[in-house]
PDB file of C-alpha atoms and ligand atoms in Angstrom:
ATOM      1  CA  MET A   1      38.839  46.170-107.066  1.00  0.00           C
ATOM      2  CA  ALA A   2      40.118  44.146-104.239  1.00  0.00           C
ATOM      3  CA  ILE A   3      40.917  40.425-104.271  1.00  0.00           C
ATOM      4  CA  THR A   4      38.076  38.636-102.569  1.00  0.00           C
ATOM      5  CA  LEU A   5      37.965  35.693-100.108  1.00  0.00           C
ATOM      6  CA  PRO A   6      35.662  33.236-101.856  1.00  0.00           C
ATOM      7  CA  PRO A   7      33.379  31.290 -99.522  1.00  0.00           C
ATOM      8  CA  LEU A   8      34.065  27.603 -98.947  1.00  0.00           C
ATOM      9  CA  PRO A   9      32.220  25.569-101.544  1.00  0.00           C
ATOM     10  CA  TYR A  10      30.692  23.350 -98.881  1.00  0.00           C
ATOM     11  CA  ALA A  11      29.712  23.586 -95.108  1.00  0.00           C
ATOM     12  CA  ASP A  12      32.576  23.665 -92.708  1.00  0.00           C
ATOM     13  CA  THR A  13      31.486  20.292 -91.359  1.00  0.00           C
ATOM     14  CA  ALA A  14      31.343  18.707 -94.751  1.00  0.00           C
ATOM     15  CA  LEU A  15      34.813  17.066 -94.723  1.00  0.00           C
ATOM     16  CA  GLU A  16      34.564  15.681 -91.164  1.00  0.00           C
ATOM     17  CA  PRO A  17      36.151  13.654 -89.631  1.00  0.00           C
ATOM     18  CA  SER A  18      39.001  13.816 -92.247  1.00  0.00           C
ATOM     19  CA  ILE A  19      39.201  17.629 -91.831  1.00  0.00           C
ATOM     20  CA  SER A  20      37.298  19.170 -88.914  1.00  0.00           C
ATOM     21  CA  ALA A  21      35.104  22.225 -88.914  1.00  0.00           C
ATOM     22  CA  THR A  22      37.633  23.825 -86.555  1.00  0.00           C
ATOM     23  CA  THR A  23      40.437  23.240 -89.040  1.00  0.00           C
ATOM     24  CA  LEU A  24      38.396  24.552 -91.984  1.00  0.00           C
ATOM     25  CA  GLN A  25      37.229  27.672 -89.967  1.00  0.00           C
ATOM     26  CA  THR A  26      40.740  28.562 -89.079  1.00  0.00           C
ATOM     27  CA  HIS A  27      42.424  27.540 -92.360  1.00  0.00           C
ATOM     28  CA  HIS A  28      39.874  29.449 -94.491  1.00  0.00           C
ATOM     29  CA  GLY A  29      38.761  32.197 -92.146  1.00  0.00           C
ATOM     30  CA  LYS A  30      42.194  33.019 -90.717  1.00  0.00           C
ATOM     31  CA  HIS A  31      45.073  31.681 -92.949  1.00  0.00           C
ATOM     32  CA  HIS A  32      43.441  32.080 -96.381  1.00  0.00           C
ATOM     33  CA  LYS A  33      41.928  35.410 -95.261  1.00  0.00           C
ATOM     34  CA  ALA A  34      45.248  36.779 -94.085  1.00  0.00           C
ATOM     35  CA  TYR A  35      46.889  35.968 -97.400  1.00  0.00           C
ATOM     36  CA  VAL A  36      44.151  37.859 -99.208  1.00  0.00           C
ATOM     37  CA  ASP A  37      44.296  40.848 -96.867  1.00  0.00           C
ATOM     38  CA  LYS A  38      48.007  41.080 -97.202  1.00  0.00           C
ATOM     39  CA  THR A  39      47.813  40.808-100.966  1.00  0.00           C
ATOM     40  CA  ASN A  40      45.294  43.677-101.000  1.00  0.00           C
ATOM     41  CA  ALA A  41      47.326  45.788 -98.710  1.00  0.00           C
ATOM     42  CA  ALA A  42      50.411  45.262-100.809  1.00  0.00           C
ATOM     43  CA  VAL A  43      48.886  46.280-104.100  1.00  0.00           C
ATOM     44  CA  GLN A  44      46.945  49.281-102.774  1.00  0.00           C
ATOM     45  CA  ASP A  45      48.232  52.489-104.299  1.00  0.00           C
ATOM     46  CA  THR A  46      50.194  50.582-106.926  1.00  0.00           C
ATOM     47  CA  ASP A  47      49.584  49.941-110.638  1.00  0.00           C
ATOM     48  CA  LEU A  48      48.419  46.355-109.610  1.00  0.00           C
ATOM     49  CA  VAL A  49      45.394  47.624-107.569  1.00  0.00           C
ATOM     50  CA  ASP A  50      42.951  46.566-110.348  1.00  0.00           C
ATOM     51  CA  ALA A  51      44.839  43.552-111.536  1.00  0.00           C
ATOM     52  CA  SER A  52      43.592  39.954-111.363  1.00  0.00           C
ATOM     53  CA  LEU A  53      45.196  37.648-108.821  1.00  0.00           C
ATOM     54  CA  GLU A  54      46.940  35.885-111.616  1.00  0.00           C
ATOM     55  CA  GLN A  55      48.373  39.167-112.959  1.00  0.00           C
ATOM     56  CA  ILE A  56      49.578  39.997-109.420  1.00  0.00           C
ATOM     57  CA  ILE A  57      51.280  36.581-109.097  1.00  0.00           C
ATOM     58  CA  ALA A  58      52.965  37.089-112.423  1.00  0.00           C
ATOM     59  CA  ALA A  59      54.084  40.575-111.730  1.00  0.00           C
ATOM     60  CA  ALA A  60      55.449  39.662-108.321  1.00  0.00           C
ATOM     61  CA  GLN A  61      57.475  36.777-109.974  1.00  0.00           C
ATOM     62  CA  ASP A  62      58.727  39.225-112.593  1.00  0.00           C
ATOM     63  CA  LYS A  63      59.798  41.842-110.040  1.00  0.00           C
ATOM     64  CA  GLY A  64      61.198  39.250-107.650  1.00  0.00           C
ATOM     65  CA  ASP A  65      58.872  40.588-104.921  1.00  0.00           C
ATOM     66  CA  LYS A  66      58.951  37.546-102.698  1.00  0.00           C
ATOM     67  CA  GLY A  67      56.597  38.983-100.015  1.00  0.00           C
ATOM     68  CA  LEU A  68      53.885  39.863-102.567  1.00  0.00           C
ATOM     69  CA  PHE A  69      54.424  36.576-104.380  1.00  0.00           C
ATOM     70  CA  ASN A  70      53.949  34.488-101.209  1.00  0.00           C
ATOM     71  CA  ASN A  71      50.732  36.188-100.226  1.00  0.00           C
ATOM     72  CA  ALA A  72      49.196  36.299-103.699  1.00  0.00           C
ATOM     73  CA  ALA A  73      50.249  32.627-104.644  1.00  0.00           C
ATOM     74  CA  GLN A  74      48.946  31.404-101.251  1.00  0.00           C
ATOM     75  CA  SER A  75      45.687  33.182-101.906  1.00  0.00           C
ATOM     76  CA  TRP A  76      45.345  31.329-105.144  1.00  0.00           C
ATOM     77  CA  ASN A  77      46.516  27.973-103.920  1.00  0.00           C
ATOM     78  CA  HIS A  78      44.004  27.863-101.099  1.00  0.00           C
ATOM     79  CA  ALA A  79      41.007  28.711-103.266  1.00  0.00           C
ATOM     80  CA  PHE A  80      42.186  26.053-105.731  1.00  0.00           C
ATOM     81  CA  TYR A  81      42.563  23.604-102.737  1.00  0.00           C
ATOM     82  CA  TRP A  82      39.024  24.282-101.396  1.00  0.00           C
ATOM     83  CA  ASN A  83      37.730  23.340-104.974  1.00  0.00           C
ATOM     84  CA  SER A  84      39.992  20.272-105.084  1.00  0.00           C
ATOM     85  CA  LEU A  85      38.075  18.777-102.154  1.00  0.00           C
ATOM     86  CA  ALA A  86      34.470  17.559-101.942  1.00  0.00           C
ATOM     87  CA  PRO A  87      32.229  16.100 -99.196  1.00  0.00           C
ATOM     88  CA  SER A  88      32.528  12.728-101.008  1.00  0.00           C
ATOM     89  CA  ALA A  89      34.771  11.633-103.778  1.00  0.00           C
ATOM     90  CA  SER A  90      33.400  11.153-107.230  1.00  0.00           C
ATOM     91  CA  ALA A  91      34.997   8.807-109.720  1.00  0.00           C
ATOM     92  CA  PRO A  92      37.108   9.945-112.688  1.00  0.00           C
ATOM     93  CA  SER A  93      35.489   9.155-115.971  1.00  0.00           C
ATOM     94  CA  GLY A  94      35.860   9.899-119.711  1.00  0.00           C
ATOM     95  CA  ASP A  95      38.976  11.850-120.774  1.00  0.00           C
ATOM     96  CA  LEU A  96      40.203  12.207-117.267  1.00  0.00           C
ATOM     97  CA  ALA A  97      40.012   8.464-116.537  1.00  0.00           C
ATOM     98  CA  ALA A  98      41.845   7.691-119.805  1.00  0.00           C
ATOM     99  CA  ALA A  99      44.565  10.274-119.044  1.00  0.00           C
ATOM    100  CA  ILE A 100      45.039   8.775-115.564  1.00  0.00           C
ATOM    101  CA  ASP A 101      45.330   5.249-116.964  1.00  0.00           C
ATOM    102  CA  SER A 102      47.730   6.363-119.676  1.00  0.00           C
ATOM    103  CA  ALA A 103      50.059   8.205-117.217  1.00  0.00           C
ATOM    104  CA  PHE A 104      49.880   6.084-114.096  1.00  0.00           C
ATOM    105  CA  GLY A 105      48.473   2.752-115.188  1.00  0.00           C
ATOM    106  CA  SER A 106      45.465   3.012-112.817  1.00  0.00           C
ATOM    107  CA  LEU A 107      43.651   5.416-110.412  1.00  0.00           C
ATOM    108  CA  ASP A 108      45.013   3.422-107.467  1.00  0.00           C
ATOM    109  CA  ALA A 109      48.592   3.985-108.730  1.00  0.00           C
ATOM    110  CA  LEU A 110      47.931   7.750-109.049  1.00  0.00           C
ATOM    111  CA  LYS A 111      46.528   7.772-105.541  1.00  0.00           C
ATOM    112  CA  GLU A 112      49.668   5.994-104.222  1.00  0.00           C
ATOM    113  CA  ASP A 113      51.889   8.517-105.969  1.00  0.00           C
ATOM    114  CA  LEU A 114      49.953  11.437-104.445  1.00  0.00           C
ATOM    115  CA  ALA A 115      50.170   9.858-101.009  1.00  0.00           C
ATOM    116  CA  ALA A 116      53.890   8.954-101.305  1.00  0.00           C
ATOM    117  CA  GLN A 117      54.984  12.368-102.628  1.00  0.00           C
ATOM    118  CA  GLY A 118      52.771  14.178-100.149  1.00  0.00           C
ATOM    119  CA  ALA A 119      54.215  12.162 -97.192  1.00  0.00           C
ATOM    120  CA  ALA A 120      57.823  12.518 -98.495  1.00  0.00           C
ATOM    121  CA  HIS A 121      57.600  16.359 -99.060  1.00  0.00           C
ATOM    122  CA  PHE A 122      59.983  18.140 -96.695  1.00  0.00           C
ATOM    123  CA  ALA A 123      58.376  20.908 -94.662  1.00  0.00           C
ATOM    124  CA  SER A 124      55.583  23.193 -96.109  1.00  0.00           C
ATOM    125  CA  GLY A 125      54.249  23.015 -99.576  1.00  0.00           C
ATOM    126  CA  TRP A 126      51.696  21.442-101.859  1.00  0.00           C
ATOM    127  CA  VAL A 127      51.284  18.240-103.898  1.00  0.00           C
ATOM    128  CA  TRP A 128      49.540  18.607-107.284  1.00  0.00           C
ATOM    129  CA  LEU A 129      48.051  16.664-110.086  1.00  0.00           C
ATOM    130  CA  VAL A 130      48.930  18.569-113.255  1.00  0.00           C
ATOM    131  CA  ALA A 131      48.600  18.206-117.002  1.00  0.00           C
ATOM    132  CA  LYS A 132      51.721  19.181-118.877  1.00  0.00           C
ATOM    133  CA  ALA A 133      53.000  18.418-122.337  1.00  0.00           C
ATOM    134  CA  GLY A 134      49.888  16.330-123.032  1.00  0.00           C
ATOM    135  CA  ALA A 135      50.269  14.006-120.009  1.00  0.00           C
ATOM    136  CA  LEU A 136      49.274  13.928-116.295  1.00  0.00           C
ATOM    137  CA  ALA A 137      51.964  14.122-113.552  1.00  0.00           C
ATOM    138  CA  VAL A 138      52.199  14.436-109.844  1.00  0.00           C
ATOM    139  CA  GLU A 139      54.353  17.413-108.896  1.00  0.00           C
ATOM    140  CA  GLN A 140      55.386  18.989-105.498  1.00  0.00           C
ATOM    141  CA  THR A 141      55.882  22.687-104.898  1.00  0.00           C
ATOM    142  CA  HIS A 142      57.567  24.296-101.743  1.00  0.00           C
ATOM    143  CA  ASP A 143      56.097  27.046 -99.602  1.00  0.00           C
ATOM    144  CA  ALA A 144      53.832  29.300-101.741  1.00  0.00           C
ATOM    145  CA  ALA A 145      55.109  28.112-105.171  1.00  0.00           C
ATOM    146  CA  THR A 146      52.115  27.596-107.527  1.00  0.00           C
ATOM    147  CA  PHE A 147      50.979  26.363-110.864  1.00  0.00           C
ATOM    148  CA  ALA A 148      48.593  29.239-111.181  1.00  0.00           C
ATOM    149  CA  THR A 149      50.525  30.989-113.912  1.00  0.00           C
ATOM    150  CA  ASP A 150      52.624  27.925-115.193  1.00  0.00           C
ATOM    151  CA  ASP A 151      52.433  26.369-118.594  1.00  0.00           C
ATOM    152  CA  ALA A 152      51.434  23.139-116.767  1.00  0.00           C
ATOM    153  CA  LYS A 153      47.746  23.074-115.991  1.00  0.00           C
ATOM    154  CA  PRO A 154      46.819  22.209-112.369  1.00  0.00           C
ATOM    155  CA  LEU A 155      44.059  19.735-111.936  1.00  0.00           C
ATOM    156  CA  LEU A 156      43.931  19.121-108.174  1.00  0.00           C
ATOM    157  CA  VAL A 157      46.080  20.154-105.139  1.00  0.00           C
ATOM    158  CA  ILE A 158      46.469  19.034-101.546  1.00  0.00           C
ATOM    159  CA  ASP A 159      47.863  21.411 -98.879  1.00  0.00           C
ATOM    160  CA  LEU A 160      50.881  19.919 -97.050  1.00  0.00           C
ATOM    161  CA  TRP A 161      51.338  22.758 -94.586  1.00  0.00           C
ATOM    162  CA  GLU A 162      50.969  21.645 -90.968  1.00  0.00           C
ATOM    163  CA  HIS A 163      48.051  24.016 -90.431  1.00  0.00           C
ATOM    164  CA  ALA A 164      46.053  21.892 -92.946  1.00  0.00           C
ATOM    165  CA  TYR A 165      46.085  18.761 -90.720  1.00  0.00           C
ATOM    166  CA  TYR A 166      47.696  19.306 -87.333  1.00  0.00           C
ATOM    167  CA  LEU A 167      44.620  19.859 -85.243  1.00  0.00           C
ATOM    168  CA  ASP A 168      43.022  16.704 -86.684  1.00  0.00           C
ATOM    169  CA  HIS A 169      45.942  14.369 -87.169  1.00  0.00           C
ATOM    170  CA  LYS A 170      48.793  15.837 -85.193  1.00  0.00           C
ATOM    171  CA  ASN A 171      52.060  14.896 -86.826  1.00  0.00           C
ATOM    172  CA  LEU A 172      50.502  12.126 -88.903  1.00  0.00           C
ATOM    173  CA  ARG A 173      50.485  13.669 -92.357  1.00  0.00           C
ATOM    174  CA  PRO A 174      50.096  10.326 -94.059  1.00  0.00           C
ATOM    175  CA  GLU A 175      46.767   9.780 -92.152  1.00  0.00           C
ATOM    176  CA  TYR A 176      45.496  13.094 -93.441  1.00  0.00           C
ATOM    177  CA  LEU A 177      46.622  12.306 -97.009  1.00  0.00           C
ATOM    178  CA  LYS A 178      45.033   8.892 -96.969  1.00  0.00           C
ATOM    179  CA  ALA A 179      41.686  10.345 -95.756  1.00  0.00           C
ATOM    180  CA  VAL A 180      41.671  13.155 -98.322  1.00  0.00           C
ATOM    181  CA  ILE A 181      42.904  11.005-101.185  1.00  0.00           C
ATOM    182  CA  GLU A 182      40.412   8.165-100.549  1.00  0.00           C
ATOM    183  CA  GLN A 183      37.388  10.275 -99.579  1.00  0.00           C
ATOM    184  CA  HIS A 184      37.539  13.879-100.639  1.00  0.00           C
ATOM    185  CA  LEU A 185      39.246  14.441-103.985  1.00  0.00           C
ATOM    186  CA  ASN A 186      36.959  16.360-106.283  1.00  0.00           C
ATOM    187  CA  TRP A 187      37.504  14.441-109.567  1.00  0.00           C
ATOM    188  CA  ASP A 188      34.674  16.498-111.195  1.00  0.00           C
ATOM    189  CA  PHE A 189      36.876  19.615-110.682  1.00  0.00           C
ATOM    190  CA  ALA A 190      39.907  17.808-112.028  1.00  0.00           C
ATOM    191  CA  ALA A 191      37.916  16.860-115.139  1.00  0.00           C
ATOM    192  CA  GLU A 192      36.655  20.527-115.612  1.00  0.00           C
ATOM    193  CA  ASN A 193      40.283  21.708-115.311  1.00  0.00           C
ATOM    194  CA  LEU A 194      41.510  19.083-117.838  1.00  0.00           C
ATOM    195  CA  ALA A 195      38.802  20.136-120.284  1.00  0.00           C
ATOM    196  CA  ARG A 196      39.219  24.034-119.927  1.00  0.00           C
ATOM    197  CA  GLU A 197      41.239  26.028-122.394  1.00  0.00           C
ATOM    198  CA  GLY A 198      43.661  27.688-119.951  1.00  0.00           C
ATOM    199  CA  ASN A 199      44.368  27.316-116.221  1.00  0.00           C
ATOM    200  CA  TRP A 200      41.619  27.747-113.587  1.00  0.00           C
ATOM    201  CA  THR A 201      41.282  31.388-112.484  1.00  0.00           C
ATOM    202  CA  TYR A 202      40.560  32.840-109.105  1.00  0.00           C
ATOM    203  CA  PRO A 203      36.941  34.051-108.588  1.00  0.00           C
ATOM    204  CA  ALA A 204      36.675  37.803-109.105  1.00  0.00           C
TER     205      ALA A 204
HETATM  206 MN1   MN B   1      47.070  26.184 -96.029  1.00  0.00          MN
END
């Protein structure tokens, strides 16, 4: 049972002009697909051939297999990222809104934290909204590092790799972050993640 490349949850034009169809086609159809293909190639003929992506990530971490970890974790992170975005932003409500107010003071303060940490992050990585130890927090991870198998529960993520924004915003990562944070964060997905028992799992 191979790891699949889930389709984008919206049309490739749905995030324009913040993220162009060209960026989404390459980012999903080339980058994400390559991570999935390399993960499948690496586990072929091993005892991980029928494992879930989360099991593969955990096994790669345990074994210190950096190559497998990078491809498996990037497969997971990208699927989580597609779901973290939406054609238009909803508004947090209920338990999520209360948790945001409790941790950050306001939704605007959370957005500022995401934008600031995303802009300040050095080189490639991800900026996350996570729930850990009963409170929300903004966290950064480098390269392929992930919250997929962490005790902290990821709610949303934004890709900070240059391939996520360079075609549309050149070197202006803060411009990409502002557009995504103001217009395209999927707060309904964040609320579902906050409410679920464990962490989000990659589609089989
Ligand atoms: Mn990416």
